[in-house]
CSV table of C-alpha atoms and ligand atoms in Angstrom, one decimal:
chain,number,residue,atom,x,y,z
A,1,UNK,CA,109.7,86.0,70.6
A,2,UNK,CA,110.0,89.8,71.2
A,3,UNK,CA,107.7,90.5,68.2
A,4,UNK,CA,105.0,88.2,69.6
A,5,UNK,CA,105.1,89.9,73.0
A,6,UNK,CA,105.1,93.4,71.4
A,7,UNK,CA,102.0,92.4,69.5
A,8,UNK,CA,100.3,91.4,72.7
A,9,UNK,CA,101.3,94.6,74.5
A,10,UNK,CA,100.3,96.8,71.6
A,11,UNK,CA,96.7,95.8,72.0
A,12,UNK,CA,96.8,97.6,75.3
A,13,UNK,CA,99.2,100.4,74.5
A,14,UNK,CA,101.9,98.9,76.7
A,15,UNK,CA,104.7,98.1,74.2
A,16,UNK,CA,106.9,100.7,75.9
A,17,UNK,CA,107.7,98.1,78.5
A,18,UNK,CA,110.2,96.5,76.1
A,19,UNK,CA,112.0,99.7,75.3
A,20,UNK,CA,115.2,98.4,76.9
A,21,UNK,CA,114.8,94.8,76.0
A,22,UNK,CA,117.9,94.6,73.8
A,23,UNK,CA,120.1,95.9,76.6
A,24,UNK,CA,119.0,93.2,79.1
A,25,UNK,CA,120.7,89.9,79.8
A,26,UNK,CA,119.0,86.6,79.1
A,27,UNK,CA,117.9,86.2,82.7
A,28,UNK,CA,116.7,89.8,83.0
A,29,UNK,CA,114.7,89.3,79.8
A,30,UNK,CA,113.1,86.1,81.3
A,31,UNK,CA,112.3,87.9,84.5
A,32,UNK,CA,110.7,90.8,82.7
A,33,UNK,CA,108.7,88.4,80.6
A,34,UNK,CA,107.4,86.6,83.7
A,35,UNK,CA,106.3,89.9,85.2
A,36,UNK,CA,104.5,90.9,81.9
A,37,UNK,CA,102.8,87.5,81.7
A,38,UNK,CA,101.5,87.8,85.2
A,39,UNK,CA,99.5,90.9,84.4
A,40,UNK,CA,95.9,91.0,83.3
A,41,UNK,CA,96.2,93.9,80.9
A,42,UNK,CA,92.5,93.9,80.0
A,43,UNK,CA,91.6,94.3,83.7
A,44,UNK,CA,94.2,97.0,84.1
A,45,UNK,CA,92.7,98.9,81.1
A,46,UNK,CA,89.2,98.6,82.5
A,47,UNK,CA,90.3,99.9,85.9
A,48,UNK,CA,92.2,102.8,84.4
A,49,UNK,CA,89.2,103.8,82.2
A,50,UNK,CA,86.9,103.7,85.2
A,51,UNK,CA,89.3,105.5,87.5
A,52,UNK,CA,87.1,108.5,88.0
A,53,UNK,CA,83.7,106.7,88.0
A,54,UNK,CA,81.7,107.8,91.0
A,55,UNK,CA,81.6,105.1,93.7
A,56,UNK,CA,78.2,103.7,94.8
A,57,UNK,CA,79.3,104.5,98.3
A,58,UNK,CA,78.5,108.2,97.8
A,59,UNK,CA,74.8,107.6,97.2
A,60,UNK,CA,74.8,104.9,99.9
A,61,UNK,CA,76.1,107.4,102.5
A,62,UNK,CA,72.7,109.2,102.2
A,63,UNK,CA,70.9,106.0,103.4
A,64,UNK,CA,73.6,105.0,106.0
A,65,UNK,CA,72.7,104.4,109.6
A,66,UNK,CA,74.6,102.9,112.5
A,67,UNK,CA,75.4,99.1,112.3
A,68,UNK,CA,74.2,96.4,114.7
A,69,UNK,CA,76.8,96.4,117.5
A,70,UNK,CA,77.9,94.8,120.8
A,71,UNK,CA,80.1,96.5,123.4
A,72,UNK,CA,83.2,94.7,124.6
A,73,UNK,CA,83.3,94.4,128.3
A,74,UNK,CA,86.2,96.8,128.7
A,75,UNK,CA,84.4,99.7,127.1
A,76,UNK,CA,83.4,102.4,129.6
A,77,UNK,CA,81.6,104.8,127.2
A,78,UNK,CA,77.9,104.5,128.1
A,79,UNK,CA,76.4,105.4,124.7
A,80,UNK,CA,74.1,102.5,124.0
A,81,UNK,CA,74.6,100.2,120.9
A,82,UNK,CA,71.9,98.3,119.1
A,83,UNK,CA,72.8,94.6,119.1
A,84,UNK,CA,71.5,92.3,116.4
A,85,UNK,CA,70.2,90.1,119.2
A,86,UNK,CA,70.8,90.3,122.9
A,87,UNK,CA,74.0,88.4,124.0
A,88,UNK,CA,75.4,88.7,127.5
A,89,UNK,CA,79.1,89.0,128.1
A,90,UNK,CA,79.2,85.7,130.0
A,91,UNK,CA,77.3,83.9,127.2
A,92,UNK,CA,79.7,85.3,124.6
A,93,UNK,CA,82.8,84.4,126.6
A,94,UNK,CA,81.6,80.8,127.2
A,95,UNK,CA,80.6,80.3,123.5
A,96,UNK,CA,84.0,81.7,122.3
A,97,UNK,CA,85.9,79.5,124.7
A,98,UNK,CA,84.0,76.4,123.5
A,99,UNK,CA,84.8,77.2,119.9
A,100,UNK,CA,88.5,77.5,120.8
A,101,UNK,CA,88.5,74.2,122.7
A,102,UNK,CA,86.8,72.5,119.8
A,103,UNK,CA,89.7,73.6,117.6
A,104,UNK,CA,87.5,75.4,115.1
A,105,UNK,CA,89.4,78.7,115.1
A,106,UNK,CA,92.4,79.6,113.0
A,107,UNK,CA,94.2,82.9,112.9
A,108,UNK,CA,95.4,85.0,109.9
A,109,UNK,CA,98.0,87.8,110.1
A,110,UNK,CA,98.4,90.1,107.1
A,111,UNK,CA,102.0,91.4,106.9
A,112,UNK,CA,102.4,92.2,103.2
A,113,UNK,CA,102.4,96.0,103.4
A,114,UNK,CA,105.4,98.0,102.4
A,115,UNK,CA,105.3,100.1,105.6
A,116,UNK,CA,106.4,103.2,103.7
A,117,UNK,CA,105.3,105.7,106.4
A,118,UNK,CA,107.3,103.9,109.1
A,119,UNK,CA,110.4,103.9,106.9
A,120,UNK,CA,111.9,100.8,108.5
A,121,UNK,CA,114.1,98.9,106.0
A,122,UNK,CA,112.7,95.4,106.9
A,123,UNK,CA,109.2,93.9,107.1
A,124,UNK,CA,107.2,95.8,109.8
A,125,UNK,CA,106.7,92.7,111.8
A,126,UNK,CA,110.4,92.7,112.6
A,127,UNK,CA,110.2,96.1,114.3
A,128,UNK,CA,111.1,95.9,118.0
A,129,UNK,CA,108.1,97.5,119.8
A,130,UNK,CA,108.2,95.9,123.3
A,131,UNK,CA,108.6,98.9,125.7
A,132,UNK,CA,110.8,96.8,128.1
A,133,UNK,CA,111.6,93.6,126.3
A,134,UNK,CA,112.3,95.0,122.8
A,135,UNK,CA,110.1,92.2,121.4
A,136,UNK,CA,109.2,92.5,117.8
A,137,UNK,CA,105.6,92.9,116.5
A,138,UNK,CA,105.9,89.3,115.1
A,139,UNK,CA,106.9,88.0,118.6
A,140,UNK,CA,103.8,89.7,120.2
A,141,UNK,CA,101.5,88.1,117.6
A,142,UNK,CA,103.0,84.6,117.6
A,143,UNK,CA,103.1,84.4,121.4
A,144,UNK,CA,99.4,85.4,121.5
A,145,UNK,CA,98.6,82.6,119.2
A,146,UNK,CA,100.7,80.2,121.2
A,147,UNK,CA,99.2,81.4,124.5
A,148,UNK,CA,95.6,80.8,123.1
A,149,UNK,CA,96.7,77.3,121.9
A,150,UNK,CA,98.0,76.5,125.4
A,151,UNK,CA,95.1,78.0,127.2
A,152,UNK,CA,92.4,76.1,125.2
A,153,UNK,CA,94.4,72.9,124.6
A,154,UNK,CA,94.3,73.1,120.8
A,155,UNK,CA,96.8,73.6,118.0
A,156,UNK,CA,95.7,76.8,116.4
A,157,UNK,CA,96.9,77.0,112.8
A,158,UNK,CA,98.4,80.4,112.0
A,159,UNK,CA,98.3,81.7,108.4
A,160,UNK,CA,100.7,84.6,107.7
A,161,UNK,CA,100.4,86.6,104.5
A,162,UNK,CA,103.5,88.2,103.1
A,163,UNK,CA,104.0,90.0,99.8
A,164,UNK,CA,107.0,89.9,97.4
A,165,UNK,CA,108.2,93.0,99.3
A,166,UNK,CA,108.3,91.1,102.7
A,167,UNK,CA,108.3,87.4,101.9
A,168,UNK,CA,111.9,86.2,102.0
A,169,UNK,CA,112.9,88.3,105.0
A,170,UNK,CA,109.8,87.2,106.9
A,171,UNK,CA,110.3,83.5,106.1
A,172,UNK,CA,114.0,83.7,107.2
A,173,UNK,CA,113.2,85.7,110.4
A,174,UNK,CA,110.4,83.4,111.5
A,175,UNK,CA,112.5,80.3,110.9
A,176,UNK,CA,115.5,81.7,112.7
A,177,UNK,CA,113.2,82.5,115.7
A,178,UNK,CA,111.7,79.0,115.6
A,179,UNK,CA,108.2,80.5,115.0
A,180,UNK,CA,108.4,81.8,118.6
A,181,UNK,CA,107.4,78.4,119.9
A,182,UNK,CA,104.6,77.5,117.5
A,183,UNK,CA,105.1,74.2,115.7
A,184,UNK,CA,106.3,74.7,112.1
A,185,UNK,CA,103.4,72.6,110.8
A,186,UNK,CA,101.0,75.0,112.4
A,187,UNK,CA,102.4,78.0,110.5
A,188,UNK,CA,101.3,78.6,106.9
A,189,UNK,CA,103.2,81.4,105.2
A,190,UNK,CA,101.8,82.5,101.9
A,191,UNK,CA,102.6,85.4,99.5
A,192,UNK,CA,99.9,87.8,98.1
A,193,UNK,CA,99.8,89.1,94.5
A,194,UNK,CA,100.9,92.4,93.1
A,195,UNK,CA,99.4,95.1,90.8
A,196,UNK,CA,101.4,97.4,88.5
A,197,UNK,CA,101.5,101.2,89.1
A,198,UNK,CA,100.3,103.2,86.0
A,199,UNK,CA,100.7,106.8,84.8
A,200,UNK,CA,97.6,108.9,85.6
A,201,UNK,CA,98.0,110.6,82.2
A,202,UNK,CA,97.8,107.6,79.9
A,203,UNK,CA,97.4,104.4,81.9
A,204,UNK,CA,100.8,103.1,80.9
A,205,UNK,CA,102.6,100.8,83.4
A,206,UNK,CA,105.6,102.4,85.0
A,207,UNK,CA,109.0,100.7,84.8
A,208,UNK,CA,110.8,100.3,88.1
A,209,UNK,CA,114.1,99.5,86.3
A,210,UNK,CA,114.9,98.8,82.6
A,211,UNK,CA,114.1,95.2,83.2
A,212,UNK,CA,111.3,95.3,85.8
A,213,UNK,CA,107.8,96.8,86.3
A,214,UNK,CA,106.8,99.0,89.1
A,215,UNK,CA,104.7,96.4,91.1
A,216,UNK,CA,103.3,96.7,94.6
A,217,UNK,CA,101.2,94.4,96.8
A,218,UNK,CA,97.6,94.4,95.8
A,219,UNK,CA,96.2,95.5,99.2
A,220,UNK,CA,95.2,93.5,102.3
A,221,UNK,CA,92.2,92.4,100.2
A,222,UNK,CA,94.7,90.4,98.2
A,223,UNK,CA,94.3,88.0,101.1
A,224,UNK,CA,91.1,86.5,99.5
A,225,UNK,CA,92.8,85.5,96.2
A,226,UNK,CA,96.0,84.5,97.9
A,227,UNK,CA,94.5,82.2,100.5
A,228,UNK,CA,92.2,80.4,98.0
A,229,UNK,CA,94.9,80.1,95.3
A,230,UNK,CA,95.8,76.6,94.3
A,231,UNK,CA,99.4,76.1,93.4
A,232,UNK,CA,100.5,73.2,91.1
A,233,UNK,CA,99.7,69.9,92.8
A,234,UNK,CA,98.8,71.6,96.1
A,235,UNK,CA,95.5,72.6,97.6
A,236,UNK,CA,94.9,76.2,98.8
A,237,UNK,CA,95.8,77.4,102.3
A,238,UNK,CA,92.1,77.8,103.0
A,239,UNK,CA,91.4,74.2,102.0
A,240,UNK,CA,94.3,73.1,104.3
A,241,UNK,CA,92.8,75.0,107.2
A,242,UNK,CA,89.4,73.4,106.4
A,243,UNK,CA,90.9,70.0,106.4
A,244,UNK,CA,92.0,70.7,110.0
A,245,UNK,CA,88.4,71.5,110.9
A,246,UNK,CA,88.8,75.3,110.9
A,247,UNK,CA,85.5,77.1,110.5
A,248,UNK,CA,86.4,80.6,111.7
A,249,UNK,CA,89.4,82.8,111.0
A,250,UNK,CA,90.5,85.5,113.4
A,251,UNK,CA,92.1,88.3,111.3
A,252,UNK,CA,94.5,91.0,112.3
A,253,UNK,CA,97.1,93.3,110.9
A,254,UNK,CA,100.8,93.2,111.8
A,255,UNK,CA,100.9,96.8,113.1
A,256,UNK,CA,98.8,96.6,116.2
A,257,UNK,CA,100.4,94.8,119.2
A,258,UNK,CA,97.4,95.5,121.5
A,259,UNK,CA,95.1,93.2,119.5
A,260,UNK,CA,93.5,90.4,121.6
A,261,UNK,CA,94.0,87.5,119.3
A,262,UNK,CA,91.3,84.9,119.6
A,263,UNK,CA,89.4,86.9,122.3
A,264,UNK,CA,86.6,84.5,123.4
A,265,UNK,CA,84.2,87.4,124.0
A,266,UNK,CA,84.7,88.7,120.4
A,267,UNK,CA,84.3,85.2,119.0
A,268,UNK,CA,81.2,84.6,121.1
A,269,UNK,CA,79.4,87.7,119.8
A,270,UNK,CA,80.2,86.5,116.3
A,271,UNK,CA,78.9,83.0,116.8
A,272,UNK,CA,75.8,83.9,118.9
A,273,UNK,CA,74.7,86.6,116.5
A,274,UNK,CA,74.9,84.3,113.6
A,275,UNK,CA,77.3,86.6,111.8
A,276,UNK,CA,79.5,85.6,108.9
A,277,UNK,CA,81.9,88.6,109.4
A,278,UNK,CA,82.3,90.5,112.6
A,279,UNK,CA,84.6,93.6,112.9
A,280,UNK,CA,86.0,95.4,115.8
A,281,UNK,CA,85.3,99.2,115.8
A,282,UNK,CA,86.2,102.1,118.0
A,283,UNK,CA,83.9,105.1,118.7
A,284,UNK,CA,84.9,108.0,116.5
A,285,UNK,CA,86.3,110.9,118.5
A,286,UNK,CA,84.9,113.6,116.2
A,287,UNK,CA,82.8,113.5,113.0
A,288,UNK,CA,85.7,113.8,110.5
A,289,UNK,CA,88.0,111.3,112.3
A,290,UNK,CA,90.2,109.6,109.7
A,291,UNK,CA,88.9,106.1,110.0
A,292,UNK,CA,86.8,103.8,107.7
A,293,UNK,CA,83.2,104.2,108.8
A,294,UNK,CA,81.2,101.0,109.2
A,295,UNK,CA,77.6,101.7,108.4
A,296,UNK,CA,74.4,99.8,107.7
A,297,UNK,CA,72.5,100.5,104.5
A,298,UNK,CA,69.7,98.4,102.9
A,299,UNK,CA,70.3,95.6,105.5
A,300,UNK,CA,74.0,95.2,104.7
A,301,UNK,CA,77.2,96.5,106.3
A,302,UNK,CA,79.7,98.6,104.4
A,303,UNK,CA,82.8,100.6,105.1
A,304,UNK,CA,82.7,104.2,103.8
A,305,UNK,CA,86.2,105.7,103.9
A,306,UNK,CA,86.4,109.1,105.7
A,307,UNK,CA,87.3,110.7,102.4
A,308,UNK,CA,84.0,109.4,100.8
A,309,UNK,CA,81.7,110.4,103.7
A,310,UNK,CA,80.1,113.8,103.0
A,311,UNK,CA,80.7,116.1,106.0
A,312,UNK,CA,77.1,117.0,106.6
A,313,UNK,CA,76.3,113.2,107.0
A,314,UNK,CA,79.4,112.7,109.2
A,315,UNK,CA,78.1,115.5,111.5
A,316,UNK,CA,74.6,114.1,112.0
A,317,UNK,CA,73.8,113.3,115.7
A,318,UNK,CA,71.3,111.3,117.7
A,319,UNK,CA,69.0,113.0,120.2
A,320,UNK,CA,71.6,112.4,123.0
A,321,UNK,CA,74.2,114.3,121.0
A,322,UNK,CA,76.2,111.1,120.0
A,323,UNK,CA,77.3,110.7,116.4
A,324,UNK,CA,75.0,108.7,114.1
A,325,UNK,CA,77.9,107.4,112.1
A,326,UNK,CA,80.2,106.4,115.0
A,327,UNK,CA,81.9,103.1,114.2
A,328,UNK,CA,85.5,103.3,113.0
A,329,UNK,CA,87.0,100.1,111.7
A,330,UNK,CA,90.3,99.0,113.3
A,331,UNK,CA,90.8,96.0,110.9
A,332,UNK,CA,90.3,93.2,113.4
A,333,UNK,CA,87.8,90.7,112.0
A,334,UNK,CA,86.4,87.2,112.3
A,335,UNK,CA,85.5,85.5,109.0
A,336,UNK,CA,83.5,82.4,108.5
A,337,UNK,CA,85.6,80.1,106.3
A,338,UNK,CA,82.5,79.5,104.3
A,339,UNK,CA,82.2,83.2,103.5
A,340,UNK,CA,85.8,83.3,102.2
A,341,UNK,CA,85.2,80.2,100.1
A,342,UNK,CA,82.0,81.6,98.6
A,343,UNK,CA,83.2,85.1,97.8
A,344,UNK,CA,86.5,83.9,96.4
A,345,UNK,CA,84.6,82.3,93.5
A,346,UNK,CA,83.0,85.7,92.5
A,347,UNK,CA,85.4,87.9,90.7
A,348,UNK,CA,83.7,91.1,91.7
A,349,UNK,CA,83.5,90.4,95.5
A,350,UNK,CA,86.3,92.8,96.2
A,351,UNK,CA,86.5,96.0,94.0
A,352,UNK,CA,89.8,97.7,93.3
A,353,UNK,CA,90.3,101.1,94.9
A,354,UNK,CA,92.7,103.6,93.4
A,355,UNK,CA,95.3,105.6,95.3
A,356,UNK,CA,97.6,108.3,93.9
A,357,UNK,CA,101.1,107.8,95.1
A,358,UNK,CA,104.7,108.8,94.5
A,359,UNK,CA,106.4,106.0,92.6
A,360,UNK,CA,110.0,106.2,91.3
A,361,UNK,CA,110.2,105.1,87.7
A,362,UNK,CA,112.4,105.0,84.6
A,363,UNK,CA,112.0,107.7,82.0
A,364,UNK,CA,111.5,105.8,78.8
A,365,UNK,CA,113.1,108.6,76.7
A,366,UNK,CA,116.3,108.8,78.7
A,367,UNK,CA,116.6,105.6,80.7
A,368,UNK,CA,117.1,107.7,83.9
A,369,UNK,CA,115.5,107.0,87.2
A,370,UNK,CA,113.1,109.7,88.2
A,371,UNK,CA,112.2,110.2,91.9
A,372,UNK,CA,109.0,112.2,91.8
A,373,UNK,CA,108.3,115.1,94.3
A,374,UNK,CA,104.6,114.7,94.0
A,375,UNK,CA,102.1,111.9,93.2
A,376,UNK,CA,102.9,110.6,89.7
A,377,UNK,CA,101.2,107.2,89.7
A,378,UNK,CA,97.9,105.3,90.2
A,379,UNK,CA,98.0,102.2,92.4
A,380,UNK,CA,95.2,99.7,92.6
A,381,UNK,CA,94.4,97.9,95.8
A,382,UNK,CA,91.7,95.7,97.3
A,383,UNK,CA,90.5,96.1,100.9
A,384,UNK,CA,89.4,93.0,102.9
A,385,UNK,CA,86.6,95.0,104.6
A,386,UNK,CA,84.8,95.2,101.3
A,387,UNK,CA,83.6,91.7,102.0
A,388,UNK,CA,81.2,93.1,104.6
A,389,UNK,CA,78.2,93.6,102.2
A,390,UNK,CA,78.6,90.0,101.1
A,391,UNK,CA,78.3,88.7,104.6
A,392,UNK,CA,75.1,87.5,106.2
A,393,UNK,CA,74.2,89.1,109.6
A,394,UNK,CA,77.5,91.0,109.8
A,395,UNK,CA,77.9,92.9,113.1
A,396,UNK,CA,80.5,95.1,114.8
A,397,UNK,CA,81.9,94.9,118.3
A,398,UNK,CA,82.9,98.2,120.0
A,399,UNK,CA,86.3,98.1,121.7
A,400,UNK,CA,88.2,100.7,123.6
A,401,UNK,CA,91.6,101.8,122.2
A,402,UNK,CA,93.5,101.7,125.5
A,403,UNK,CA,92.9,97.9,125.7
A,404,UNK,CA,92.8,97.0,122.0
A,405,UNK,CA,94.3,99.4,119.5
A,406,UNK,CA,97.6,101.2,119.0
A,407,UNK,CA,98.9,100.8,115.4
A,408,UNK,CA,102.5,101.4,114.4
A,409,UNK,CA,102.1,103.4,111.2
A,410,UNK,CA,104.4,106.4,111.4
A,411,UNK,CA,108.1,107.1,111.8
A,412,UNK,CA,109.8,107.9,115.1
A,413,UNK,CA,109.0,111.4,116.3
A,414,UNK,CA,105.5,111.6,114.7
A,415,UNK,CA,102.8,112.8,117.0
A,416,UNK,CA,100.5,109.7,116.6
A,417,UNK,CA,100.9,106.0,115.8
A,418,UNK,CA,104.7,106.2,116.1
A,419,UNK,CA,107.1,103.8,117.9
A,420,UNK,CA,107.0,106.1,121.0
A,421,UNK,CA,103.2,106.3,121.2
A,422,UNK,CA,102.8,102.5,120.6
A,423,UNK,CA,105.3,101.7,123.4
A,424,UNK,CA,103.6,104.2,125.7
A,425,UNK,CA,100.2,102.6,125.0
A,426,UNK,CA,101.5,99.1,125.5
A,427,UNK,CA,103.0,100.0,128.9
A,428,UNK,CA,99.9,101.8,129.9
A,429,UNK,CA,97.7,98.8,129.1
A,430,UNK,CA,99.9,96.4,131.1
A,431,UNK,CA,100.0,98.9,134.0
A,432,UNK,CA,96.2,98.8,133.9
A,433,UNK,CA,96.2,95.0,134.0
A,434,UNK,CA,98.6,95.0,137.0
A,435,UNK,CA,96.7,97.7,138.9
A,436,UNK,CA,93.4,95.7,138.3
A,437,UNK,CA,95.2,92.8,140.1
A,438,UNK,CA,95.9,95.3,142.9
A,439,UNK,CA,99.6,95.5,142.2
A,440,UNK,CA,101.4,98.8,142.8
A,441,UNK,CA,103.1,100.2,139.7
A,442,UNK,CA,105.2,103.3,140.3
A,443,UNK,CA,104.6,106.3,138.1
A,444,UNK,CA,106.7,106.6,134.9
A,445,UNK,CA,107.8,102.9,135.3
A,446,UNK,CA,107.3,100.9,132.1
A,447,UNK,CA,106.0,97.4,132.6
A,448,UNK,CA,105.4,94.7,130.0
A,449,UNK,CA,103.8,91.3,130.1
A,450,UNK,CA,104.6,88.5,127.7
A,451,UNK,CA,101.4,86.9,126.3
A,452,UNK,CA,102.8,83.6,127.5
A,453,UNK,CA,102.8,84.9,131.1
A,454,UNK,CA,99.3,86.3,131.0
A,455,UNK,CA,97.0,87.0,128.0
A,456,UNK,CA,94.3,89.0,129.8
A,457,UNK,CA,93.8,91.1,133.0
A,458,UNK,CA,92.0,88.0,134.5
A,459,UNK,CA,95.0,85.8,134.0
A,460,UNK,CA,97.3,88.5,135.6
A,461,UNK,CA,95.1,88.3,138.7
A,462,UNK,CA,95.8,84.6,139.0
A,463,UNK,CA,99.6,85.1,138.8
A,464,UNK,CA,100.3,88.3,140.7
A,465,UNK,CA,99.9,88.7,144.4
A,466,UNK,CA,98.0,91.7,145.6
A,467,UNK,CA,100.3,94.5,146.7
A,468,UNK,CA,103.2,93.4,144.6
A,469,UNK,CA,105.3,96.5,143.8
A,470,UNK,CA,106.8,97.4,140.5
A,471,UNK,CA,109.2,100.3,140.9
A,472,UNK,CA,111.6,99.6,138.0
A,473,UNK,CA,111.1,98.6,134.4
A,474,UNK,CA,109.8,95.0,134.4
A,475,UNK,CA,109.1,92.4,131.8
A,476,UNK,CA,107.0,89.6,133.1
A,477,UNK,CA,107.6,86.3,131.3
A,478,UNK,CA,107.5,82.6,132.0
B,501,LIG,P1,98.6,99.8,105.7
B,501,LIG,O1,97.5,100.2,104.7
B,501,LIG,O2,98.7,100.6,107.0
B,501,LIG,O3,100.0,99.8,105.0
B,501,LIG,O4,98.4,98.3,106.1
B,501,LIG,P2,101.4,99.6,105.5
B,501,LIG,O5,102.2,98.8,104.5
B,501,LIG,O6,101.5,99.0,106.9
B,501,LIG,O7,102.0,101.1,105.6
B,501,LIG,P3,102.2,102.3,104.6
B,501,LIG,O8,100.8,102.7,104.2
B,501,LIG,O9,103.0,101.8,103.4
B,501,LIG,O10,102.9,103.3,105.4
B,501,LIG,C1,97.6,97.8,107.1
B,501,LIG,C2,97.9,96.3,107.2
B,501,LIG,O11,97.7,95.6,106.0
B,501,LIG,C3,98.8,94.9,105.6
B,501,LIG,C4,100.0,95.6,106.2
B,501,LIG,O12,101.1,94.7,106.3
B,501,LIG,C5,99.4,96.0,107.6
B,501,LIG,O13,99.4,94.8,108.4
B,501,LIG,N1,98.9,95.0,104.1
B,501,LIG,C6,98.7,96.2,103.5
B,501,LIG,C7,99.1,93.8,103.4
B,501,LIG,O14,99.2,92.7,104.0
B,501,LIG,N2,99.1,93.9,102.1
B,501,LIG,C8,99.0,95.0,101.4
B,501,LIG,O15,99.0,95.0,100.1
B,501,LIG,C9,98.7,96.2,102.1
């Protein structure tokens, strides 16, 4: 048995993976074997050989221009956008509401990341981020889906992607919380795949322990393969959603509690512009802002990472002084189910990106665990926004961060995207909603609104009497 595996591994220069085979128990050997068998070593060799190949995006940046865009109604920045075709706010809202009432919209949450920067020892969705309630990120997201279901009288199916790093804890947590009020049959939890980390010197896969490989989730783009994967005797999650009549999937990431899940206005721009993939963007604050830039080139949309955008191109401006490349992706999208289905059948729809990371590993010579001080490994990840060029009529919708975007990325005490800044931004948004309803919120007083109480400033107006005073920390819930 061992010799046969060694022969296979030798073809790809990976036989070191069995260095400690004889010291492993039977079950450890089986586990290692399973991991080895799940790896496409030919693909890995190809990715490693091409790790320094110049990306097409560099040449594309020279032809890049701003994408067709709509402005969400909460945006106050007056810089004009060029829409694909003219759609009024009212038309967008009505069209989106109708799609929801017809039960054609599902939601997908990606929650498979390892959250290394946050340094929280559980899945990030379990982080308590409510500034008054202490609600977890999962609670915010689940209640928003439930609120939309109640609002539009439909049962919105909710697909939640985990990874081996987050799966079991997420499943247990959500079950223990009774899916925050959603019906169990409306929640579809599925696990994404992994990719091995390799040494930059020779492409050899690193060992995490003597009997396991250094594997990590294959990026949020792993969603495409995972959602269309058929398990034995089971149809894929995407097919199950299709059987329920779902034609559109609202997509968001676990780290942003401000996201307006199933926003009718956002859905309406998508539908009425005939787009297959619509992405929310924010206006970059300065040319070298560290966001993925959504651009148009040759009639298609692309994301060019800030690290791939030459500075002289990033600095180009229009005659009014505004940036030409202005649209920063915030990873909120709507996908047509048909687009996901079509692109999942094309192996090259989503390229792998490489990232150099610090990955602890076992030294083959000594069997010791090494915790590296600097980057020692290459990881391979797919990004879901790379579907943009495959989409017909893709468009973006500009949103304003105070009402839509505050991601939890960094550990407590960091200057940006930390628990403190996200709680502050949440409280500020809800204060804005209450003041719009002509309530009085005392300075420095945190307020929070459960999505089940009100899921928009308009619904707050219907529930709060003008002049209501909030002078102590308050959590509004049903
Ligand atoms: P990030 O790239 O910010 O990664 O993920 P992260 O795991 O949250 O944090 P770091 O980089 O390790 O500190 C953005 C979103 O994509 C999801 C994450 O769960 C988060 O919602 N994601 C990321 C996945 O679902 N799978 C992945 O393989 C990577």
